[in-house]
Amino acid sequence: DYPILGLDKKRMGAMGAGGGTFEDPLEPHVLSPLLMRCLREYLPFALREENFWLRYSLVRDGASLENIFKIMRHSQRTILAIETSDGQVLGSFTSSPWRSNGNNYYGSCEAFVWNLRKSRLNNKGEESSQNLDEYILRESSVDVFRWNAKKGNRNVQLSNENKLFVGGGDPEMDVEEKVQDGIGGKEREEIDSNLQWGMSLALDKELLRGTSSRCATFGSDPLIDNRHTRSDVFEITNMEIWALTPCMNEEMAEELELGRTFVMGLHSQASQSSFQ
């Protein structure tokens, strides 16, 4: 098993040699160990052996985009995980640090969005798994949508003081499609007008609600099942952002993040100087 970093485990019960037990006040986490294991298979090959490090927790760090940007400013490759009020779980993997960047998209196409196929709660708001086998099946069954290399745009991440988006915009056409568009443009417009494109994930400033829509960036359907609510809006009950690190403890992981940021800063300065 891989170590999981960033858990706030505290000793509970009697102190002394071997006394008491360790409990995590943040449990249950949005990312369960089984879900972590499942998502590993979809990470870039070089990252599949790295450890999960809980950098941001809504429960621990507060519902604030400002806090996210402060905490995550040095974390390059991260997994965002959200649990909704009706037990649905969804998120993303992105390869650029979350930051306030105005209304400009940024980020690498080394990204994907994902969701659990089955809700953790049934229609009565109760735990949906009745036994261990059902729990294992639920936590191991995910849908993953990688960046759409054929027709996807490069609108991967957008975030500022008022919102956080993953994906967005319309599909891009290649050269052949643009030529054909000149021939049958009217018919294509009629077809495209029937398709509604949006953000795969869109979160509000307070991190209370979000939406998920059909997204051209990843060629994905909405990440939530809204057959019962008939609404694209979901309520957030918990949210986490996990960084990926090769380190075995938090102290080493923090030093590595700072070192990488310093080196990247020097490289950026050198690149700017070469163009002057």
PDB file of C-alpha atoms in Angstrom:
ATOM      1  CA  ASP A   1       0.000   0.000   0.000  1.00  0.00           C
ATOM      2  CA  TYR A   2       1.033   3.590  -0.611  1.00  0.00           C
ATOM      3  CA  PRO A   3       1.261   6.092   2.257  1.00  0.00           C
ATOM      4  CA  ILE A   4      -1.429   8.780   2.321  1.00  0.00           C
ATOM      5  CA  LEU A   5      -0.095  12.174   3.388  1.00  0.00           C
ATOM      6  CA  GLY A   6      -1.882  15.137   4.925  1.00  0.00           C
ATOM      7  CA  LEU A   7      -4.290  13.256   7.190  1.00  0.00           C
ATOM      8  CA  ASP A   8      -4.917  14.958  10.544  1.00  0.00           C
ATOM      9  CA  LYS A   9      -4.758  11.855  12.681  1.00  0.00           C
ATOM     10  CA  LYS A  10      -5.048  12.372  16.433  1.00  0.00           C
ATOM     11  CA  ARG A  11      -4.620   9.958  19.331  1.00  0.00           C
ATOM     12  CA  MET A  12      -7.949   9.157  20.985  1.00  0.00           C
ATOM     13  CA  GLY A  13      -8.402   7.374  24.314  1.00  0.00           C
ATOM     14  CA  ALA A  14      -5.907   6.494  27.040  1.00  0.00           C
ATOM     15  CA  MET A  15      -2.327   7.724  26.663  1.00  0.00           C
ATOM     16  CA  GLY A  16       0.734   5.700  27.508  1.00  0.00           C
ATOM     17  CA  ALA A  17       2.731   2.958  25.859  1.00  0.00           C
ATOM     18  CA  GLY A  18       0.549   1.836  22.987  1.00  0.00           C
ATOM     19  CA  GLY A  19      -2.521   3.377  24.598  1.00  0.00           C
ATOM     20  CA  GLY A  20      -5.376   4.842  22.581  1.00  0.00           C
ATOM     21  CA  THR A  21      -6.053   4.762  18.877  1.00  0.00           C
ATOM     22  CA  PHE A  22      -5.490   7.182  16.026  1.00  0.00           C
ATOM     23  CA  GLU A  23      -8.537   8.692  14.366  1.00  0.00           C
ATOM     24  CA  ASP A  24      -8.849  11.121  11.483  1.00  0.00           C
ATOM     25  CA  PRO A  25     -11.350  13.922  12.267  1.00  0.00           C
ATOM     26  CA  LEU A  26     -11.746  14.595   8.522  1.00  0.00           C
ATOM     27  CA  GLU A  27     -13.124  11.147   7.748  1.00  0.00           C
ATOM     28  CA  PRO A  28     -14.948  10.118   5.709  1.00  0.00           C
ATOM     29  CA  HIS A  29     -12.853  11.576   2.918  1.00  0.00           C
ATOM     30  CA  VAL A  30     -14.232  12.254  -0.541  1.00  0.00           C
ATOM     31  CA  LEU A  31     -11.442  10.105  -1.984  1.00  0.00           C
ATOM     32  CA  SER A  32     -11.606   6.674  -0.405  1.00  0.00           C
ATOM     33  CA  PRO A  33      -8.536   4.410  -0.646  1.00  0.00           C
ATOM     34  CA  LEU A  34     -10.376   2.259  -3.201  1.00  0.00           C
ATOM     35  CA  LEU A  35     -11.210   5.292  -5.320  1.00  0.00           C
ATOM     36  CA  MET A  36      -7.581   6.441  -5.128  1.00  0.00           C
ATOM     37  CA  ARG A  37      -6.436   3.053  -6.367  1.00  0.00           C
ATOM     38  CA  CYS A  38      -8.888   3.173  -9.247  1.00  0.00           C
ATOM     39  CA  LEU A  39      -7.880   6.689 -10.346  1.00  0.00           C
ATOM     40  CA  ARG A  40      -4.195   5.712 -10.352  1.00  0.00           C
ATOM     41  CA  GLU A  41      -4.792   3.665 -13.489  1.00  0.00           C
ATOM     42  CA  TYR A  42      -5.742   6.812 -15.427  1.00  0.00           C
ATOM     43  CA  LEU A  43      -2.871   9.024 -14.280  1.00  0.00           C
ATOM     44  CA  PRO A  44       0.094   9.680 -16.595  1.00  0.00           C
ATOM     45  CA  PHE A  45       2.416   6.686 -16.382  1.00  0.00           C
ATOM     46  CA  ALA A  46       5.172   8.619 -14.565  1.00  0.00           C
ATOM     47  CA  LEU A  47       2.763   9.514 -11.742  1.00  0.00           C
ATOM     48  CA  ARG A  48       1.125   6.160 -11.053  1.00  0.00           C
ATOM     49  CA  GLU A  49       3.532   5.269  -8.246  1.00  0.00           C
ATOM     50  CA  GLU A  50       3.314   8.632  -6.494  1.00  0.00           C
ATOM     51  CA  ASN A  51       1.567   9.214  -3.178  1.00  0.00           C
ATOM     52  CA  PHE A  52      -1.660  11.099  -2.525  1.00  0.00           C
ATOM     53  CA  TRP A  53      -1.214  14.193  -0.345  1.00  0.00           C
ATOM     54  CA  LEU A  54      -4.295  15.965   1.031  1.00  0.00           C
ATOM     55  CA  ARG A  55      -3.484  19.645   0.495  1.00  0.00           C
ATOM     56  CA  TYR A  56      -6.937  21.230   0.740  1.00  0.00           C
ATOM     57  CA  SER A  57     -10.015  20.079   2.629  1.00  0.00           C
ATOM     58  CA  LEU A  58     -13.182  22.163   2.701  1.00  0.00           C
ATOM     59  CA  VAL A  59     -13.941  20.791   6.170  1.00  0.00           C
ATOM     60  CA  ARG A  60     -10.492  21.697   7.523  1.00  0.00           C
ATOM     61  CA  ASP A  61      -9.473  24.766   5.504  1.00  0.00           C
ATOM     62  CA  GLY A  62     -12.817  26.480   4.918  1.00  0.00           C
ATOM     63  CA  ALA A  63     -14.950  27.199   1.864  1.00  0.00           C
ATOM     64  CA  SER A  64     -12.727  29.797   0.251  1.00  0.00           C
ATOM     65  CA  LEU A  65     -11.185  30.071  -3.212  1.00  0.00           C
ATOM     66  CA  GLU A  66      -8.594  32.411  -1.727  1.00  0.00           C
ATOM     67  CA  ASN A  67      -7.484  29.645   0.646  1.00  0.00           C
ATOM     68  CA  ILE A  68      -7.278  27.200  -2.249  1.00  0.00           C
ATOM     69  CA  PHE A  69      -5.013  29.507  -4.259  1.00  0.00           C
ATOM     70  CA  LYS A  70      -2.800  30.107  -1.224  1.00  0.00           C
ATOM     71  CA  ILE A  71      -2.506  26.432  -0.292  1.00  0.00           C
ATOM     72  CA  MET A  72      -2.219  25.033  -3.820  1.00  0.00           C
ATOM     73  CA  ARG A  73       0.108  27.638  -5.374  1.00  0.00           C
ATOM     74  CA  HIS A  74       3.077  25.249  -5.459  1.00  0.00           C
ATOM     75  CA  SER A  75       1.174  22.010  -6.249  1.00  0.00           C
ATOM     76  CA  GLN A  76       1.417  21.193  -9.943  1.00  0.00           C
ATOM     77  CA  ARG A  77      -0.490  17.953 -10.543  1.00  0.00           C
ATOM     78  CA  THR A  78      -3.609  17.613  -8.446  1.00  0.00           C
ATOM     79  CA  ILE A  79      -6.868  15.702  -8.148  1.00  0.00           C
ATOM     80  CA  LEU A  80     -10.000  17.673  -7.282  1.00  0.00           C
ATOM     81  CA  ALA A  81     -12.728  15.608  -5.598  1.00  0.00           C
ATOM     82  CA  ILE A  82     -16.261  16.752  -4.750  1.00  0.00           C
ATOM     83  CA  GLU A  83     -19.101  15.001  -2.931  1.00  0.00           C
ATOM     84  CA  THR A  84     -22.613  16.384  -3.416  1.00  0.00           C
ATOM     85  CA  SER A  85     -25.541  16.508  -1.017  1.00  0.00           C
ATOM     86  CA  ASP A  86     -27.099  13.467  -2.721  1.00  0.00           C
ATOM     87  CA  GLY A  87     -23.928  11.392  -2.495  1.00  0.00           C
ATOM     88  CA  GLN A  88     -22.566  11.811  -6.012  1.00  0.00           C
ATOM     89  CA  VAL A  89     -18.783  12.032  -6.344  1.00  0.00           C
ATOM     90  CA  LEU A  90     -16.985  13.778  -9.197  1.00  0.00           C
ATOM     91  CA  GLY A  91     -13.795  15.638  -9.942  1.00  0.00           C
ATOM     92  CA  SER A  92     -10.802  16.284 -12.159  1.00  0.00           C
ATOM     93  CA  PHE A  93      -7.081  15.736 -12.629  1.00  0.00           C
ATOM     94  CA  THR A  94      -5.120  18.785 -13.799  1.00  0.00           C
ATOM     95  CA  SER A  95      -1.447  19.532 -14.318  1.00  0.00           C
ATOM     96  CA  SER A  96      -1.083  23.225 -13.446  1.00  0.00           C
ATOM     97  CA  PRO A  97      -1.267  24.825  -9.971  1.00  0.00           C
ATOM     98  CA  TRP A  98      -4.644  26.337  -9.171  1.00  0.00           C
ATOM     99  CA  ARG A  99      -4.317  30.137  -9.077  1.00  0.00           C
ATOM    100  CA  SER A 100      -6.222  33.360  -9.662  1.00  0.00           C
ATOM    101  CA  ASN A 101      -5.747  34.036 -13.377  1.00  0.00           C
ATOM    102  CA  GLY A 102      -8.495  36.499 -14.279  1.00  0.00           C
ATOM    103  CA  ASN A 103     -10.857  35.250 -16.954  1.00  0.00           C
ATOM    104  CA  ASN A 104      -8.120  33.474 -18.888  1.00  0.00           C
ATOM    105  CA  TYR A 105      -7.925  29.718 -19.303  1.00  0.00           C
ATOM    106  CA  TYR A 106      -4.650  27.990 -18.506  1.00  0.00           C
ATOM    107  CA  GLY A 107      -3.344  24.494 -17.866  1.00  0.00           C
ATOM    108  CA  SER A 108      -1.934  21.493 -19.685  1.00  0.00           C
ATOM    109  CA  CYS A 109      -3.972  19.075 -21.779  1.00  0.00           C
ATOM    110  CA  GLU A 110      -2.575  16.360 -19.522  1.00  0.00           C
ATOM    111  CA  ALA A 111      -5.915  16.334 -17.728  1.00  0.00           C
ATOM    112  CA  PHE A 112      -9.161  14.430 -17.264  1.00  0.00           C
ATOM    113  CA  VAL A 113     -12.507  14.617 -15.469  1.00  0.00           C
ATOM    114  CA  TRP A 114     -14.163  11.719 -13.661  1.00  0.00           C
ATOM    115  CA  ASN A 115     -17.144  10.594 -11.608  1.00  0.00           C
ATOM    116  CA  LEU A 116     -18.316   7.623  -9.595  1.00  0.00           C
ATOM    117  CA  ARG A 117     -20.943   5.732 -11.571  1.00  0.00           C
ATOM    118  CA  LYS A 118     -23.158   5.156  -8.544  1.00  0.00           C
ATOM    119  CA  SER A 119     -24.125   7.551  -5.759  1.00  0.00           C
ATOM    120  CA  ARG A 120     -23.044   6.853  -2.194  1.00  0.00           C
ATOM    121  CA  LEU A 121     -26.602   7.563  -1.036  1.00  0.00           C
ATOM    122  CA  ASN A 122     -29.888   6.021  -2.103  1.00  0.00           C
ATOM    123  CA  ASN A 123     -33.141   7.928  -2.733  1.00  0.00           C
ATOM    124  CA  LYS A 124     -33.816   7.993   1.007  1.00  0.00           C
ATOM    125  CA  GLY A 125     -30.454   9.620   1.752  1.00  0.00           C
ATOM    126  CA  GLU A 126     -29.089   6.424   3.270  1.00  0.00           C
ATOM    127  CA  GLU A 127     -25.859   4.548   2.523  1.00  0.00           C
ATOM    128  CA  SER A 128     -26.329   2.852  -0.845  1.00  0.00           C
ATOM    129  CA  SER A 129     -24.037  -0.135  -0.171  1.00  0.00           C
ATOM    130  CA  GLN A 130     -25.589  -2.894   1.902  1.00  0.00           C
ATOM    131  CA  ASN A 131     -22.458  -5.033   2.230  1.00  0.00           C
ATOM    132  CA  LEU A 132     -18.719  -5.026   1.646  1.00  0.00           C
ATOM    133  CA  ASP A 133     -18.950  -6.391  -1.896  1.00  0.00           C
ATOM    134  CA  GLU A 134     -21.357  -3.634  -2.936  1.00  0.00           C
ATOM    135  CA  TYR A 135     -19.079  -1.022  -1.327  1.00  0.00           C
ATOM    136  CA  ILE A 136     -16.010  -2.289  -3.188  1.00  0.00           C
ATOM    137  CA  LEU A 137     -17.882  -2.348  -6.490  1.00  0.00           C
ATOM    138  CA  ARG A 138     -19.236   1.178  -6.006  1.00  0.00           C
ATOM    139  CA  GLU A 139     -15.910   2.748  -5.000  1.00  0.00           C
ATOM    140  CA  SER A 140     -14.075   1.023  -7.858  1.00  0.00           C
ATOM    141  CA  SER A 141     -16.463   1.950 -10.683  1.00  0.00           C
ATOM    142  CA  VAL A 142     -15.605   5.264 -12.312  1.00  0.00           C
ATOM    143  CA  ASP A 143     -16.066   6.975 -15.645  1.00  0.00           C
ATOM    144  CA  VAL A 144     -13.057   8.945 -16.860  1.00  0.00           C
ATOM    145  CA  PHE A 145     -12.982  11.458 -19.723  1.00  0.00           C
ATOM    146  CA  ARG A 146      -9.528  12.445 -20.907  1.00  0.00           C
ATOM    147  CA  TRP A 147      -8.765  15.619 -22.845  1.00  0.00           C
ATOM    148  CA  ASN A 148     -10.455  15.325 -26.239  1.00  0.00           C
ATOM    149  CA  ALA A 149      -7.468  15.294 -28.615  1.00  0.00           C
ATOM    150  CA  LYS A 150      -9.612  15.095 -31.753  1.00  0.00           C
ATOM    151  CA  LYS A 151     -12.031  18.004 -31.333  1.00  0.00           C
ATOM    152  CA  GLY A 152     -11.348  19.280 -27.842  1.00  0.00           C
ATOM    153  CA  ASN A 153     -10.271  22.834 -27.142  1.00  0.00           C
ATOM    154  CA  ARG A 154      -7.530  23.845 -24.722  1.00  0.00           C
ATOM    155  CA  ASN A 155      -9.834  25.411 -22.147  1.00  0.00           C
ATOM    156  CA  VAL A 156      -8.701  23.231 -19.261  1.00  0.00           C
ATOM    157  CA  GLN A 157      -8.575  25.431 -16.128  1.00  0.00           C
ATOM    158  CA  LEU A 158     -10.039  28.836 -15.297  1.00  0.00           C
ATOM    159  CA  SER A 159     -10.071  30.275 -11.811  1.00  0.00           C
ATOM    160  CA  ASN A 160     -10.237  33.606 -10.035  1.00  0.00           C
ATOM    161  CA  GLU A 161     -11.670  35.100  -6.841  1.00  0.00           C
ATOM    162  CA  ASN A 162     -15.230  34.423  -8.023  1.00  0.00           C
ATOM    163  CA  LYS A 163     -15.215  31.037  -9.751  1.00  0.00           C
ATOM    164  CA  LEU A 164     -13.380  27.831 -10.575  1.00  0.00           C
ATOM    165  CA  PHE A 165     -13.949  26.067 -13.905  1.00  0.00           C
ATOM    166  CA  VAL A 166     -12.684  22.835 -15.461  1.00  0.00           C
ATOM    167  CA  GLY A 167     -13.278  22.762 -19.217  1.00  0.00           C
ATOM    168  CA  GLY A 168     -15.549  24.965 -21.310  1.00  0.00           C
ATOM    169  CA  GLY A 169     -16.160  26.453 -24.728  1.00  0.00           C
ATOM    170  CA  ASP A 170     -17.084  24.930 -28.081  1.00  0.00           C
ATOM    171  CA  PRO A 171     -15.359  22.111 -30.008  1.00  0.00           C
ATOM    172  CA  GLU A 172     -12.493  23.061 -32.300  1.00  0.00           C
ATOM    173  CA  MET A 173     -12.595  22.139 -35.994  1.00  0.00           C
ATOM    174  CA  ASP A 174      -9.591  20.758 -37.853  1.00  0.00           C
ATOM    175  CA  VAL A 175      -8.559  21.990 -41.304  1.00  0.00           C
ATOM    176  CA  GLU A 176     -10.678  19.436 -43.185  1.00  0.00           C
ATOM    177  CA  GLU A 177     -13.773  20.340 -41.155  1.00  0.00           C
ATOM    178  CA  LYS A 178     -13.240  24.043 -41.790  1.00  0.00           C
ATOM    179  CA  VAL A 179     -13.157  23.383 -45.554  1.00  0.00           C
ATOM    180  CA  GLN A 180     -16.329  21.311 -45.295  1.00  0.00           C
ATOM    181  CA  ASP A 181     -17.883  24.031 -43.177  1.00  0.00           C
ATOM    182  CA  GLY A 182     -17.564  26.366 -46.121  1.00  0.00           C
ATOM    183  CA  ILE A 183     -19.549  23.888 -48.211  1.00  0.00           C
ATOM    184  CA  GLY A 184     -22.255  22.842 -45.748  1.00  0.00           C
ATOM    185  CA  GLY A 185     -21.982  25.585 -43.174  1.00  0.00           C
ATOM    186  CA  LYS A 186     -25.708  26.132 -42.778  1.00  0.00           C
ATOM    187  CA  GLU A 187     -26.409  22.465 -42.073  1.00  0.00           C
ATOM    188  CA  ARG A 188     -23.514  22.336 -39.577  1.00  0.00           C
ATOM    189  CA  GLU A 189     -24.825  25.416 -37.770  1.00  0.00           C
ATOM    190  CA  GLU A 190     -28.234  23.799 -37.415  1.00  0.00           C
ATOM    191  CA  ILE A 191     -26.673  20.675 -35.922  1.00  0.00           C
ATOM    192  CA  ASP A 192     -24.354  22.571 -33.563  1.00  0.00           C
ATOM    193  CA  SER A 193     -27.198  24.804 -32.358  1.00  0.00           C
ATOM    194  CA  ASN A 194     -28.885  21.738 -30.904  1.00  0.00           C
ATOM    195  CA  LEU A 195     -25.814  20.872 -28.794  1.00  0.00           C
ATOM    196  CA  GLN A 196     -25.351  22.739 -25.524  1.00  0.00           C
ATOM    197  CA  TRP A 197     -21.712  22.960 -24.434  1.00  0.00           C
ATOM    198  CA  GLY A 198     -20.513  24.161 -21.063  1.00  0.00           C
ATOM    199  CA  MET A 199     -18.058  23.552 -18.255  1.00  0.00           C
ATOM    200  CA  SER A 200     -17.427  20.035 -17.027  1.00  0.00           C
ATOM    201  CA  LEU A 201     -17.118  21.558 -13.572  1.00  0.00           C
ATOM    202  CA  ALA A 202     -18.099  25.074 -12.505  1.00  0.00           C
ATOM    203  CA  LEU A 203     -17.950  26.086  -8.827  1.00  0.00           C
ATOM    204  CA  ASP A 204     -19.205  29.318  -7.270  1.00  0.00           C
ATOM    205  CA  LYS A 205     -17.261  31.711  -5.055  1.00  0.00           C
ATOM    206  CA  GLU A 206     -18.620  30.318  -1.789  1.00  0.00           C
ATOM    207  CA  LEU A 207     -18.009  26.680  -2.819  1.00  0.00           C
ATOM    208  CA  LEU A 208     -21.590  25.915  -1.864  1.00  0.00           C
ATOM    209  CA  ARG A 209     -22.878  24.942  -5.293  1.00  0.00           C
ATOM    210  CA  GLY A 210     -21.633  23.891  -8.687  1.00  0.00           C
ATOM    211  CA  THR A 211     -22.800  22.781 -12.093  1.00  0.00           C
ATOM    212  CA  SER A 212     -21.691  20.129 -14.558  1.00  0.00           C
ATOM    213  CA  SER A 213     -22.523  20.257 -18.262  1.00  0.00           C
ATOM    214  CA  ARG A 214     -21.703  18.526 -21.516  1.00  0.00           C
ATOM    215  CA  CYS A 215     -18.114  19.606 -22.182  1.00  0.00           C
ATOM    216  CA  ALA A 216     -16.229  19.849 -25.477  1.00  0.00           C
ATOM    217  CA  THR A 217     -12.822  20.015 -23.779  1.00  0.00           C
ATOM    218  CA  PHE A 218     -13.094  16.410 -22.629  1.00  0.00           C
ATOM    219  CA  GLY A 219     -15.861  15.149 -24.894  1.00  0.00           C
ATOM    220  CA  SER A 220     -17.783  14.409 -21.711  1.00  0.00           C
ATOM    221  CA  ASP A 221     -21.399  14.249 -20.642  1.00  0.00           C
ATOM    222  CA  PRO A 222     -22.449  15.949 -17.380  1.00  0.00           C
ATOM    223  CA  LEU A 223     -20.656  14.363 -14.435  1.00  0.00           C
ATOM    224  CA  ILE A 224     -23.805  14.292 -12.289  1.00  0.00           C
ATOM    225  CA  ASP A 225     -26.964  12.246 -12.670  1.00  0.00           C
ATOM    226  CA  ASN A 226     -29.810  14.776 -12.705  1.00  0.00           C
ATOM    227  CA  ARG A 227     -32.613  12.466 -13.779  1.00  0.00           C
ATOM    228  CA  HIS A 228     -34.405  12.981 -10.475  1.00  0.00           C
ATOM    229  CA  THR A 229     -33.674  16.675  -9.866  1.00  0.00           C
ATOM    230  CA  ARG A 230     -33.856  17.857 -13.509  1.00  0.00           C
ATOM    231  CA  SER A 231     -31.217  20.445 -12.626  1.00  0.00           C
ATOM    232  CA  ASP A 232     -27.558  20.880 -13.559  1.00  0.00           C
ATOM    233  CA  VAL A 233     -26.892  22.472 -10.165  1.00  0.00           C
ATOM    234  CA  PHE A 234     -25.529  20.410  -7.269  1.00  0.00           C
ATOM    235  CA  GLU A 235     -24.852  21.280  -3.630  1.00  0.00           C
ATOM    236  CA  ILE A 236     -21.361  20.644  -2.290  1.00  0.00           C
ATOM    237  CA  THR A 237     -21.069  18.858   1.051  1.00  0.00           C
ATOM    238  CA  ASN A 238     -17.318  18.235   0.924  1.00  0.00           C
ATOM    239  CA  MET A 239     -14.437  19.014  -1.391  1.00  0.00           C
ATOM    240  CA  GLU A 240     -10.783  18.002  -1.395  1.00  0.00           C
ATOM    241  CA  ILE A 241      -7.732  18.704  -3.539  1.00  0.00           C
ATOM    242  CA  TRP A 242      -4.984  16.098  -3.442  1.00  0.00           C
ATOM    243  CA  ALA A 243      -1.472  16.669  -4.731  1.00  0.00           C
ATOM    244  CA  LEU A 244       0.710  13.876  -6.078  1.00  0.00           C
ATOM    245  CA  THR A 245       4.208  13.526  -4.650  1.00  0.00           C
ATOM    246  CA  PRO A 246       7.001  10.919  -4.741  1.00  0.00           C
ATOM    247  CA  CYS A 247       7.862  11.772  -1.114  1.00  0.00           C
ATOM    248  CA  MET A 248       7.058   9.597   1.875  1.00  0.00           C
ATOM    249  CA  ASN A 249       6.298  12.394   4.361  1.00  0.00           C
ATOM    250  CA  GLU A 250       4.884  15.915   4.310  1.00  0.00           C
ATOM    251  CA  GLU A 251       8.111  17.701   5.239  1.00  0.00           C
ATOM    252  CA  MET A 252       9.970  16.262   2.274  1.00  0.00           C
ATOM    253  CA  ALA A 253       6.976  16.867  -0.014  1.00  0.00           C
ATOM    254  CA  GLU A 254       6.834  20.556   0.939  1.00  0.00           C
ATOM    255  CA  GLU A 255      10.574  20.976   0.350  1.00  0.00           C
ATOM    256  CA  LEU A 256      10.270  19.343  -3.061  1.00  0.00           C
ATOM    257  CA  GLU A 257       7.353  21.581  -4.077  1.00  0.00           C
ATOM    258  CA  LEU A 258       9.235  24.734  -3.061  1.00  0.00           C
ATOM    259  CA  GLY A 259      12.358  23.551  -4.870  1.00  0.00           C
ATOM    260  CA  ARG A 260      10.457  22.881  -8.075  1.00  0.00           C
ATOM    261  CA  THR A 261       8.765  26.297  -7.887  1.00  0.00           C
ATOM    262  CA  PHE A 262      12.156  27.998  -7.414  1.00  0.00           C
ATOM    263  CA  VAL A 263      13.698  26.202 -10.388  1.00  0.00           C
ATOM    264  CA  MET A 264      10.690  26.941 -12.604  1.00  0.00           C
ATOM    265  CA  GLY A 265      10.889  30.606 -11.586  1.00  0.00           C
ATOM    266  CA  LEU A 266      14.544  30.787 -12.583  1.00  0.00           C
ATOM    267  CA  HIS A 267      13.769  29.110 -15.908  1.00  0.00           C
ATOM    268  CA  SER A 268      10.963  31.594 -16.582  1.00  0.00           C
ATOM    269  CA  GLN A 269      13.256  34.549 -15.823  1.00  0.00           C
ATOM    270  CA  ALA A 270      15.947  33.150 -18.118  1.00  0.00           C
ATOM    271  CA  SER A 271      13.405  32.676 -20.939  1.00  0.00           C
ATOM    272  CA  GLN A 272      12.167  36.248 -20.590  1.00  0.00           C
ATOM    273  CA  SER A 273      15.720  37.611 -20.607  1.00  0.00           C
ATOM    274  CA  SER A 274      16.539  35.744 -23.833  1.00  0.00           C
ATOM    275  CA  PHE A 275      13.702  37.564 -25.643  1.00  0.00           C
ATOM    276  CA  GLN A 276      14.774  41.014 -24.486  1.00  0.00           C
TER     277      GLN A 276
END
